[in-house]
Structures are given as C-alpha cells and as structure tokens.
Tab-separated table of C-alpha atoms in Angstrom:
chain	number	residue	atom	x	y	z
G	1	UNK	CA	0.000	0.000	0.000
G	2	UNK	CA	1.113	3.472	-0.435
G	3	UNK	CA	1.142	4.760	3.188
G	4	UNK	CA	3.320	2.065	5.156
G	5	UNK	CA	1.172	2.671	8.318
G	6	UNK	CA	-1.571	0.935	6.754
G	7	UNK	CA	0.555	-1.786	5.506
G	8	UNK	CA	2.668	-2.364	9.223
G	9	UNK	CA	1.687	0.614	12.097
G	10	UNK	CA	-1.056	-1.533	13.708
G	11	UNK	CA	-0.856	-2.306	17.108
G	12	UNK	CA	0.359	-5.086	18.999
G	13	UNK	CA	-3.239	-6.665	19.998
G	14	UNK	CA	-3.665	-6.226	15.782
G	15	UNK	CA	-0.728	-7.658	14.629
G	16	UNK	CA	-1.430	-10.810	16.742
G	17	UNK	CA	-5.032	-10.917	14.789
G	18	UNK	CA	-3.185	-10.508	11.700
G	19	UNK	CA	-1.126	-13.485	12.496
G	20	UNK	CA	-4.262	-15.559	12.935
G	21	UNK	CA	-5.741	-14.496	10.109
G	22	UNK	CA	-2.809	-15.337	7.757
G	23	UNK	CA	-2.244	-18.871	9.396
G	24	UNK	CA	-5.971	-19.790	9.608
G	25	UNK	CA	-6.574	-18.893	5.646
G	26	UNK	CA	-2.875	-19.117	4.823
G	27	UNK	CA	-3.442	-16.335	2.630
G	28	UNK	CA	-1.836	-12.904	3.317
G	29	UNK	CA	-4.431	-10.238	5.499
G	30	UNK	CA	-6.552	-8.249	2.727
G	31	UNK	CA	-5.743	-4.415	2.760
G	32	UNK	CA	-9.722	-3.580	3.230
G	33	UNK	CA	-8.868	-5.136	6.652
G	34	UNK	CA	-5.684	-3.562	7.285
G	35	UNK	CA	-7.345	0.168	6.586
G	36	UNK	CA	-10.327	-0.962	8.671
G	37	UNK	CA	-8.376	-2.055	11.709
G	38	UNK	CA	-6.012	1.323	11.579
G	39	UNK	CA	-6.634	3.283	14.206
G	40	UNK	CA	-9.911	1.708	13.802
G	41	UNK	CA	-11.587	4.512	16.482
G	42	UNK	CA	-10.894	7.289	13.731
G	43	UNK	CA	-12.401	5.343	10.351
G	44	UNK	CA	-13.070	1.570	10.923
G	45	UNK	CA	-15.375	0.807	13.519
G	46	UNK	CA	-18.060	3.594	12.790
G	47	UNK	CA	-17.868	2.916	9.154
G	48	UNK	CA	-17.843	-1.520	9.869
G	49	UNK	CA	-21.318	-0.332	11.754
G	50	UNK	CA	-22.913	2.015	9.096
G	51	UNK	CA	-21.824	-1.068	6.110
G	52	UNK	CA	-23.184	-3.802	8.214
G	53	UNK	CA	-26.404	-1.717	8.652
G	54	UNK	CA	-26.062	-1.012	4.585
G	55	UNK	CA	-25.434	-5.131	3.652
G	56	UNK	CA	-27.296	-6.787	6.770
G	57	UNK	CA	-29.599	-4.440	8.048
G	58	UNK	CA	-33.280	-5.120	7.151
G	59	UNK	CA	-34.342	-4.512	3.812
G	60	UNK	CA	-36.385	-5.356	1.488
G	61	UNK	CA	-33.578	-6.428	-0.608
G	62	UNK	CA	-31.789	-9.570	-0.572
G	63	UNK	CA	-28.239	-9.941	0.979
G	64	UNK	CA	-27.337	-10.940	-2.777
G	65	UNK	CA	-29.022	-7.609	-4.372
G	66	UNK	CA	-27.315	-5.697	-1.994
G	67	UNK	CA	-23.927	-7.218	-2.895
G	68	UNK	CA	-24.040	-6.796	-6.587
G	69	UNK	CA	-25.218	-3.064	-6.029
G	70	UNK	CA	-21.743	-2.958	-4.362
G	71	UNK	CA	-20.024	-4.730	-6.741
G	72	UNK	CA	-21.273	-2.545	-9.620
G	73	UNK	CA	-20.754	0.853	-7.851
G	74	UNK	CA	-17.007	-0.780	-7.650
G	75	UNK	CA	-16.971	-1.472	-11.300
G	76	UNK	CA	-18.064	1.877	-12.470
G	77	UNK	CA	-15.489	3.416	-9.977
G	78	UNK	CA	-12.897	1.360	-11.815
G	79	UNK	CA	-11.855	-0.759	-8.457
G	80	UNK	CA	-11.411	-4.429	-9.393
G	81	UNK	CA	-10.730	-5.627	-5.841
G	82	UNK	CA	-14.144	-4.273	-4.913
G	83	UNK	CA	-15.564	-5.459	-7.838
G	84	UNK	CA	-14.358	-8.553	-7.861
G	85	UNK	CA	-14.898	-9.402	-3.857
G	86	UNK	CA	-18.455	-8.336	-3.690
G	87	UNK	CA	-19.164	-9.848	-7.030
G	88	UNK	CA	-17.683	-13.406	-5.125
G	89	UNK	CA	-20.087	-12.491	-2.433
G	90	UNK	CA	-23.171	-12.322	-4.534
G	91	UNK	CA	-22.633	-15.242	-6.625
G	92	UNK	CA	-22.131	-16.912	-2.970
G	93	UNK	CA	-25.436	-15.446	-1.652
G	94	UNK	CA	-27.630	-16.074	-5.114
G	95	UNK	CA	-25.841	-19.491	-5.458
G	96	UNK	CA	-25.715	-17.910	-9.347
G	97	UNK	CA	-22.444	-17.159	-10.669
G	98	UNK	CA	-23.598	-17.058	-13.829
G	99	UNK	CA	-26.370	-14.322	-12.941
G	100	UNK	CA	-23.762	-12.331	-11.423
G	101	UNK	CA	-20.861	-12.238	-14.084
G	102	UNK	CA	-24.230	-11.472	-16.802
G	103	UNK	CA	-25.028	-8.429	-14.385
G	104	UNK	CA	-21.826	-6.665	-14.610
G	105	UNK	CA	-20.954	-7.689	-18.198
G	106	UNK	CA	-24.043	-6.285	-19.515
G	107	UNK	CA	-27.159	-4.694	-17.116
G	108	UNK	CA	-29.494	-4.561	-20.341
G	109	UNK	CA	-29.570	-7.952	-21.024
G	110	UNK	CA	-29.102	-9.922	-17.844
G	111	UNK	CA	-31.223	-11.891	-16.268
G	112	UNK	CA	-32.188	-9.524	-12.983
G	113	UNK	CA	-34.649	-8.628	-12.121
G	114	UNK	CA	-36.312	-4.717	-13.459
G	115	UNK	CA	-36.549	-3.463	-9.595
G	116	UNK	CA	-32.892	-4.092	-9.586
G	117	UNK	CA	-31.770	-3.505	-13.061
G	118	UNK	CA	-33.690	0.279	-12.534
G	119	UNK	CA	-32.286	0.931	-9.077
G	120	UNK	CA	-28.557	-0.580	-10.646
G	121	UNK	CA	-29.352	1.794	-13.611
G	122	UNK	CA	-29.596	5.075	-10.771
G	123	UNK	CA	-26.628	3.874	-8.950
G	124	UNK	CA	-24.309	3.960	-11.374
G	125	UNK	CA	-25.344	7.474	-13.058
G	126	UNK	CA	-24.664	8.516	-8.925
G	127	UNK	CA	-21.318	7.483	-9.234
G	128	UNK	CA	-20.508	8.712	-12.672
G	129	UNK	CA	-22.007	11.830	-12.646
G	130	UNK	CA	-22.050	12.454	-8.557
G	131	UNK	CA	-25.798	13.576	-9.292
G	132	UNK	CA	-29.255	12.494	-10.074
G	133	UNK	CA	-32.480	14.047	-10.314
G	134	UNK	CA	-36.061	14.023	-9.624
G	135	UNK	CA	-36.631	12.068	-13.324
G	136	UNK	CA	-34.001	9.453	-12.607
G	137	UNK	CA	-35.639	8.668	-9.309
G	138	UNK	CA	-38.966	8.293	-11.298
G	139	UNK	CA	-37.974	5.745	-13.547
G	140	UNK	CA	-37.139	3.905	-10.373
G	141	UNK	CA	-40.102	3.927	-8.711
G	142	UNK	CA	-41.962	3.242	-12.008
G	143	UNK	CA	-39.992	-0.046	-12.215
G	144	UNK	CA	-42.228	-1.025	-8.928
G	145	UNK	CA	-39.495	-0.107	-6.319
G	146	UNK	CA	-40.394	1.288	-3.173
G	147	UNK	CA	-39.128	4.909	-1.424
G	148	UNK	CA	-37.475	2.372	1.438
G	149	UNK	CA	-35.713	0.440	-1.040
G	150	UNK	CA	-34.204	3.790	-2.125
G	151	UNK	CA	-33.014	4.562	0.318
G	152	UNK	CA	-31.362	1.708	1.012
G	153	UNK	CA	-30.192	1.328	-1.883
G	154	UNK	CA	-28.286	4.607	-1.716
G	155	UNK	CA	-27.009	3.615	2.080
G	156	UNK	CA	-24.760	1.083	-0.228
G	157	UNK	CA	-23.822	3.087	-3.031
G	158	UNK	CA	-22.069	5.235	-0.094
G	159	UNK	CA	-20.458	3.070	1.239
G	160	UNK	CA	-18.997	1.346	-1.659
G	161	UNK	CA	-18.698	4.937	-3.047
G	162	UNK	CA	-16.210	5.552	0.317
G	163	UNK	CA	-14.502	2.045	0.049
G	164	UNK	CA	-13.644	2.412	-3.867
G	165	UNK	CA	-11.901	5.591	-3.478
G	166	UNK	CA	-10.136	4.353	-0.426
G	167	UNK	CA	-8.974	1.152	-2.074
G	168	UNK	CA	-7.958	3.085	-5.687
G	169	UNK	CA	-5.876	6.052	-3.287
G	170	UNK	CA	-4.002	3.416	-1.214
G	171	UNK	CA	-3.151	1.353	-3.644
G	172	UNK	CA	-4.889	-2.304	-2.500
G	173	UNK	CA	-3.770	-5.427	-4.057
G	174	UNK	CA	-5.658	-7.406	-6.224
G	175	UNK	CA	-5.372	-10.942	-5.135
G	176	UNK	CA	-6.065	-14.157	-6.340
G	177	UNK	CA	-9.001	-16.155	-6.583
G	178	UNK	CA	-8.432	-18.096	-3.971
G	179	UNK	CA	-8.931	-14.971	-1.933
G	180	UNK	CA	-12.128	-13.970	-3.316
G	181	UNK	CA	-13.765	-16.926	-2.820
G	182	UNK	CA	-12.125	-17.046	1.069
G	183	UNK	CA	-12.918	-13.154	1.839
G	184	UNK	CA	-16.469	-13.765	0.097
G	185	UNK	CA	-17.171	-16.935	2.608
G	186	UNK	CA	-16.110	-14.734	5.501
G	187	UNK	CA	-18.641	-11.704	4.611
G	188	UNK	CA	-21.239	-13.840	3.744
G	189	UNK	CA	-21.301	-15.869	7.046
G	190	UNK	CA	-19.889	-13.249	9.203
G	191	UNK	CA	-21.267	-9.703	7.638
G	192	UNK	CA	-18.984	-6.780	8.705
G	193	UNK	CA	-18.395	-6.108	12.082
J	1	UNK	CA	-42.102	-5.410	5.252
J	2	UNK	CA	-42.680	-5.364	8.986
J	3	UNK	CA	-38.684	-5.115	10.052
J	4	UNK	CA	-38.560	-2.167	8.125
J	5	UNK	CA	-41.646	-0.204	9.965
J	6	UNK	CA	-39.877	-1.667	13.128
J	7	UNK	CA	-36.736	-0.354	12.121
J	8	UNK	CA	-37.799	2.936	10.734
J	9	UNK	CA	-40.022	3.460	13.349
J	10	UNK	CA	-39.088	2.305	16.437
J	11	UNK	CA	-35.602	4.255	17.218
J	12	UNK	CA	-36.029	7.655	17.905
J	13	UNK	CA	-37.321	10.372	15.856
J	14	UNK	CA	-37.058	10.322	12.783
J	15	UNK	CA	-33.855	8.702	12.125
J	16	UNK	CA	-33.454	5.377	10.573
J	17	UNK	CA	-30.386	3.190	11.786
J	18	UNK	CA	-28.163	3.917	8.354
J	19	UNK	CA	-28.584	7.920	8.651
J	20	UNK	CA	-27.430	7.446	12.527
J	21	UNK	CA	-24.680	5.851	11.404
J	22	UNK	CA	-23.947	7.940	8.644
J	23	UNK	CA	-24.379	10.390	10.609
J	24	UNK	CA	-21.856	9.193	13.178
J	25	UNK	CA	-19.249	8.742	10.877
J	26	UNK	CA	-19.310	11.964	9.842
J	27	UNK	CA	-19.163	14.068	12.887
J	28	UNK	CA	-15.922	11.342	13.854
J	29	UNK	CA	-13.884	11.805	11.259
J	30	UNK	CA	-14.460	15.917	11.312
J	31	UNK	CA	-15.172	16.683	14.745
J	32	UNK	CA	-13.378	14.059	16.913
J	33	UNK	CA	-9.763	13.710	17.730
J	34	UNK	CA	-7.090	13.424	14.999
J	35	UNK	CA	-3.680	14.202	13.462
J	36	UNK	CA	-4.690	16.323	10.805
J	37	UNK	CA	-6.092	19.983	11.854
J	38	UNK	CA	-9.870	19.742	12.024
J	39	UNK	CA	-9.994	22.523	9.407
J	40	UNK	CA	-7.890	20.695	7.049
J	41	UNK	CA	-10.267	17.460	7.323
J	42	UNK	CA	-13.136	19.886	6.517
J	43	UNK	CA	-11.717	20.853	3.811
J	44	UNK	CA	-10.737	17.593	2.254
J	45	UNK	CA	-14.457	16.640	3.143
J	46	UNK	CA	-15.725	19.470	1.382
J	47	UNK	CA	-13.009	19.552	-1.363
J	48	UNK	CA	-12.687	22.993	-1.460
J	49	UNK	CA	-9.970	25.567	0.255
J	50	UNK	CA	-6.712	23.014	-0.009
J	51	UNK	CA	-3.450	24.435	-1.872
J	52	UNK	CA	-1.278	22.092	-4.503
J	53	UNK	CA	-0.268	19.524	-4.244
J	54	UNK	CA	-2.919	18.045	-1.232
J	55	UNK	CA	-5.603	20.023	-3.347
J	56	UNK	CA	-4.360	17.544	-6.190
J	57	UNK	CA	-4.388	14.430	-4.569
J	58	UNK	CA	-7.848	15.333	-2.748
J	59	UNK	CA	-9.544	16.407	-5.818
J	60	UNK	CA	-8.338	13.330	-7.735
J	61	UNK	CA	-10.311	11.167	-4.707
J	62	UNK	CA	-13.253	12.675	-5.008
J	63	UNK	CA	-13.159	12.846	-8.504
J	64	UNK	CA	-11.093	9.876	-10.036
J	65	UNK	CA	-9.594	7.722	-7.386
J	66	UNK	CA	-8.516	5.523	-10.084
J	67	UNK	CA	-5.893	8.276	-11.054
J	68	UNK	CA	-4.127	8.523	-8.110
J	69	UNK	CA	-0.521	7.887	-8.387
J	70	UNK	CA	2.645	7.038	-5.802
J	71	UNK	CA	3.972	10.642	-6.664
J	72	UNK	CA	0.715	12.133	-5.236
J	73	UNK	CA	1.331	10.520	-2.039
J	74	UNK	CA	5.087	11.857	-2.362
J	75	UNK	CA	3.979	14.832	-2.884
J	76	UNK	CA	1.871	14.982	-0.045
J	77	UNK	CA	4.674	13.642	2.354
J	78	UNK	CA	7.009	15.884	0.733
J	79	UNK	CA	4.461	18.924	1.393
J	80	UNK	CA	5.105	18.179	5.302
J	81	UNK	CA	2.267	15.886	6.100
J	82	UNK	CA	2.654	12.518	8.247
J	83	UNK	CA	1.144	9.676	6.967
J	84	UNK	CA	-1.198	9.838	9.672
J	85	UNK	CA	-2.599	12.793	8.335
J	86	UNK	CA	-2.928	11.788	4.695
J	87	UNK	CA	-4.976	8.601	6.095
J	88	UNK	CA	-7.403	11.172	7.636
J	89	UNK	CA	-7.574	13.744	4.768
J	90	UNK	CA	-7.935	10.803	2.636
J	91	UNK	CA	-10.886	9.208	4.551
J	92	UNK	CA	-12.354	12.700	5.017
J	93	UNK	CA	-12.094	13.185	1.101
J	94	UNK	CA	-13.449	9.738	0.334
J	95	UNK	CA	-16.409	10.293	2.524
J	96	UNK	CA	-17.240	14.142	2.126
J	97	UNK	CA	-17.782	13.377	-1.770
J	98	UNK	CA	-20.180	10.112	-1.152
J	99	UNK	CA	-22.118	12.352	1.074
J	100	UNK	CA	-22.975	14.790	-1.285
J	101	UNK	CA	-23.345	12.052	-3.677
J	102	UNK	CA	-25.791	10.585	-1.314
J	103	UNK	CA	-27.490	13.545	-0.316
J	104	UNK	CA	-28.212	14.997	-4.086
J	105	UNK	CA	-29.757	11.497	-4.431
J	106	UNK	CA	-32.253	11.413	-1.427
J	107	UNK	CA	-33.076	15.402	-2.474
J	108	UNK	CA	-34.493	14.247	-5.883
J	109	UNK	CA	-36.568	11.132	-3.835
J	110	UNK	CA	-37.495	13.734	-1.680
J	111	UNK	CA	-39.036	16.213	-3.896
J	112	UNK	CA	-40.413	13.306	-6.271
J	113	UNK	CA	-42.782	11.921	-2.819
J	114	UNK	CA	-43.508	15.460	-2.144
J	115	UNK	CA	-44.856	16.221	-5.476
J	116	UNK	CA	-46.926	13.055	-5.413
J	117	UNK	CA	-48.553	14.060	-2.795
J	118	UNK	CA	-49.639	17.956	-4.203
C-alpha cells in the first residue's frame, strides 16, 4: 500500500489478529482489513457499523441484491478488488455465478430482475455523474421499487462509493481467486463487524 | 415489510439506523480527535480551500480515485504531512464526496414523494 502505516503501524493486539488471520486462511491479510483495523476509532469501527447496517440491516432487498449493487458501484469506480470481492459475495449469496458475471458484463440484457436492473441503472449514473435528479428517481419507482428500497439502496452506493476511493488512493492489491472466494465466505457468514 | 416499519419506526425520531450511522461517521472523522487539523479534514471533506499539491491528490479522490498515483502521495509527504494525516484527509475526502453524492440522491426522492402528494 502506499502509506506504510496501513501496511505495518497496527498495534500489537492487531498484529497478533493478523497473524491468525494469515495462518488460519494461509493467505496474506486483505488491505480492506488492514485500513479498517487502523486506528480503527478514527475510520473503521463507525464505518464496519454504518456497512453492516447497509449489507445486513433489514431490507427489502436480498443480501445478494445488496452485494451486486456494491459490486457494480465498484466497477463503475474502476476498483477491481471491490468489484471482484463483492461480485464473489453475490454469486455466494444467489448461489448464481452465472447471474452475477451477466449483471456486470451487460445490465441490459441480464437476467435480474427490473426493480434491480432500474435501481442498478440510478446507482451507477450517482457514481458517474455524482448527481441524479427528480426524473431518474422516477424511472425507479416506475420499475415497482419502493421509497425504502431507495433509500437503502443509496445507504450502499455510499459506502462502496467511500470504500472504492479508499482502495484506488491506497493502492490495495488485487489478489487471487483463492482470496475472493475465502474473503467472500467470511462476509457472507460473518457480515462486517 | 414489517422489520422495516420496526426499524424505521421504532428508534427515535425520525432517524433510521443507516442515517445514525452515517451520521456518526461523519461528525468522527471531522469533529473528533485526529492528526490532521480539524480545518484541514473539513476541507478535504468538502473539497474545497486546499493548496497544490494536497488540493491535487484530494480532488483526484473525489473525482477519479482511479488516477491517483505514488507521486501524489510523495507529494503529499514531501508537502510536510505525516502519513497519519494523509490517512485522515484521505478518509475525510473519500467520505465528504459520497455524502454529497448521497445527499443529491435522497433530495431528488425527496421532492419526487412530495410532489406526489400535491
């Protein structure tokens, strides 16, 4: 990573978690998790509570729906280690790969649902264009989706919109897949707090 | 559909558990304790008031992350900031710029529900 503090100025009771980490998975600590447990009073534990809220909290979307959102916020912010985690996460959580890859290949024609293509469809012109307006919000609620899910929906595109430009400024590694499909076990099963 | 009356409903007034945290994260990162002056994370939250070369780096976070380069870290170092402080500008930067994101986005809902009801 670009600032070495992320990379190796974690405390002691941190580096010992680190440890575990890399000998339970035998994989080496993901940098999302190093930035998260830096000084974690200053960035990572307020923001681990508003993303669990964001990708667990109730909602009337699915844990999968909420995941792809994430992953294609990541993909139009150009970060392939968002991308590709969240995308692992989905796939996980719809037990559909194949939905999943279709999704971020090509909105128009996969096979998702309109609620979620139309809300996808918002999302991204958010994180293009940093604005939307009172007719792009209509063409979501036209495709049946409700003011809640809205909202919701934008409570992820924040806080993938965060995450992206954290991972693209540091510098985090793109790993294997081997990693994806460990990291995307872990925040499927464990969320993230 | 009944979690989300529970959950929009039943903690306090008015505020659902995502703009409390949201909310939360906000006022730590600019308000609480740090490395970087307070009116320096402001300003990287805002993205407005910095000088070359943090107004560089900070501008290319909100704007293009994807851009940003090991010389604008250099350059932020060499400019007499720890690396403490870039974290926190950084994180300010990152955030201040989904906020506004975020908040242009619930403005439109806003005035779309309130016109439906006229």
């Amino acid at each position: 990573m670009r600032l070495t503090i992320l990379d190796s100025g974690h405390g002691l009771r941190t580096k010992v978690l680190f440890a575990v980490i890399r000998a339970v998975s035998r994989l080496p600590v993901p940098d999302a998790i190093k930035v998260n447990r830096y000084r974690p009073d200053f960035y990572g534990m307020p923001m681990r509570e508003l993303t669990q809220e964001a990708m667990r909290g109730p909602s009337a979307w699915s844990v999968g729906d909420r995941e792809l959102m994430g992953a294609f916020v990541s993909k139009t912010n150009n970060c392939e280690v968002c991308t590709k985690t969240h995308a692992s996460v989905a796939a996980m959580a719809y037990q559909d790969e194949a939905k999943v890859s279709a999704a971020l290949s090509d909105l128009e024609t996969a096979a998702v649902d309109e609620p979620l293509r139309a809300t996808s469809h918002m999302l991204r012109k958010l994180t293009r264009e940093h604005a939307v307006d009172a007719d792009d919000v209509r063409a979501v609620l036209a495709a049946g989706v409700s003011r809640e899910q809205i909202e919701d929906a934008l409570a992820v595109c924040f806080a993938f919109n965060t995450v992206d430009r954290l991972s693209r400024t540091f510098g985090w590694v793109v790993s294997g897949p081997k990693a994806f499909e460990t990291g995307a076990k872990f925040l499927l099963a464990r969320g993230y707090r | 559909m009944r979690s989300l009356l529970v959950r929009r409903k039943g903690k306090g007034p008015g505020m659902s558990d995502i703009t409390r945290a949201r909310t939360a994260v906000v006022a730590r990162i600019l308000e609480g304790d740090g490395r970087a002056e307070h009116a320096q994370r402001r300003a990287a939250f805002g993205n407005a008031g910095l000088t070359p070369p943090l107004s560089t780096l900070i501008d290319k976070v909100a704007k293009r992350a994807y851009t940003v380069t090991d010389e604008d870290i250099v350059a932020a170092r060499a400019s007499g900031l720890t690396e403490d402080q870039i974290f926190e500008i950084v994180v300010c930067a990152a955030i201040g710029q989904a906020s506004r994101q975020y908040h242009t986005a619930l403005t439109a809902l806003k005035a779309v529900t309130e016109q439906d009801k006229e």
